[in-house]
Amino acid sequence: MTTKYTKDHEWVRTESDAALVTVGITVHAQDALGDVVFVDLPEVGKSFAQGEVAGVVESVKAAADVFMPVSGEITEVNEALRADPSLANSAPMEGGWFFKVRVSEPAQLEALLDETAYEKFSAES
């Protein structure tokens, strides 16, 4: 299991099947947003290109787009998160995941940031 990060503050975790990844928002993102009160998750079966808006997360402070970190098809959404958006705050890297994606362009995963590069990027932004 490998976790990579985007400059839009999403994390991407590769599962045992490397073509399937889980996506969520980072601790940095949920800290910046504050208390999450609503999430708009994509439709299962819908395909997105890397960088497209795949969902929205709303907090008491702001709303933010959730960008597709890699091109692919949505295979599952986190219904528990839809029912309890605060999971994005309490467990952003675990139970607060947003959706799973069958990756169509695996090379895009390689271009994402590793944890060290993401921490450096977050500290500078």
XYZ file of C-alpha atoms in Angstrom:
125
model
C 0.000 0.000 0.000
C 1.460 3.329 -1.104
C 0.094 6.798 -0.422
C 0.790 9.736 -2.750
C -0.440 13.332 -2.588
C -1.566 16.109 -4.928
C -0.916 19.837 -4.775
C -4.700 20.176 -4.402
C -4.403 18.410 -1.003
C -5.877 15.048 -1.914
C -4.273 11.751 -0.976
C -4.239 8.696 -3.223
C -3.679 5.253 -1.720
C -2.810 2.339 -3.992
C -4.542 -0.873 -2.961
C -3.258 -4.434 -3.473
C -4.636 -4.167 -7.026
C -2.397 -1.324 -8.292
C -5.069 -0.242 -10.785
C -7.449 0.595 -7.913
C -6.853 3.618 -5.671
C -8.688 5.239 -2.775
C -8.912 9.055 -2.668
C -9.511 11.468 0.193
C -8.530 14.901 1.448
C -5.406 15.415 3.532
C -5.098 16.447 7.156
C -3.810 19.807 5.873
C -6.968 20.273 3.760
C -9.384 19.415 6.548
C -7.461 21.705 8.946
C -7.816 24.565 6.450
C -11.517 23.854 5.842
C -12.590 23.461 9.453
C -15.682 21.449 10.371
C -16.926 19.603 7.277
C -20.731 19.677 7.050
C -21.465 18.312 3.557
C -19.792 16.281 0.817
C -20.916 15.898 -2.773
C -19.522 12.615 -4.060
C -19.277 11.550 -7.707
C -21.514 8.962 -9.314
C -20.250 5.363 -9.406
C -19.412 4.402 -12.987
C -18.574 7.955 -14.058
C -15.136 8.586 -15.555
C -13.053 11.693 -15.006
C -9.808 13.034 -16.427
C -7.005 13.994 -14.082
C -7.644 17.492 -12.698
C -11.415 17.489 -13.269
C -13.704 18.340 -10.364
C -15.060 15.044 -9.032
C -16.788 16.298 -5.895
C -17.233 19.111 -3.421
C -16.559 19.366 0.293
C -18.308 22.085 2.298
C -17.376 23.275 5.745
C -18.589 25.961 8.099
C -15.863 28.190 6.598
C -15.845 27.426 2.874
C -16.579 25.076 0.021
C -13.789 23.422 -1.920
C -13.660 21.294 -5.028
C -12.267 17.780 -4.830
C -10.164 17.247 -7.937
C -9.580 13.927 -9.643
C -5.939 13.083 -8.833
C -5.654 10.524 -11.654
C -7.769 9.710 -14.686
C -10.162 6.836 -14.208
C -13.593 5.509 -13.363
C -15.303 5.838 -9.980
C -15.880 2.315 -8.640
C -17.173 3.141 -5.161
C -18.074 6.137 -3.000
C -17.954 6.348 0.778
C -21.616 6.313 1.810
C -20.574 6.557 5.476
C -18.940 9.909 4.657
C -22.081 11.110 2.877
C -24.087 10.209 6.002
C -21.514 11.685 8.404
C -19.349 14.350 6.694
C -17.439 14.947 9.938
C -15.468 11.754 9.146
C -13.440 13.981 6.789
C -12.245 15.781 9.946
C -12.016 12.951 12.453
C -10.425 10.352 10.143
C -9.303 12.072 6.913
C -6.729 9.397 6.070
C -8.875 6.386 7.009
C -12.679 6.281 7.427
C -13.092 9.718 5.830
C -12.040 8.587 2.342
C -14.138 9.984 -0.533
C -14.101 7.527 -3.451
C -12.280 4.685 -5.173
C -11.013 4.888 -8.734
C -9.993 2.323 -11.340
C -6.973 4.140 -12.798
C -6.867 4.431 -16.586
C -3.398 6.028 -16.818
C -1.113 4.450 -14.182
C 1.823 6.688 -15.130
C -0.059 9.604 -13.542
C 0.426 7.983 -10.121
C 4.188 8.247 -10.492
C 3.975 12.021 -10.963
C 2.162 12.581 -7.646
C 4.045 13.758 -4.553
C 5.428 11.389 -1.942
C 4.877 12.224 1.738
C 8.133 14.170 2.151
C 7.514 16.309 -0.954
C 3.898 16.930 0.077
C 4.868 17.997 3.602
C 7.411 20.437 2.123
C 4.816 21.761 -0.340
C 2.188 22.173 2.423
C 4.598 24.007 4.689
C 5.364 26.479 1.887
C 1.766 27.086 0.826
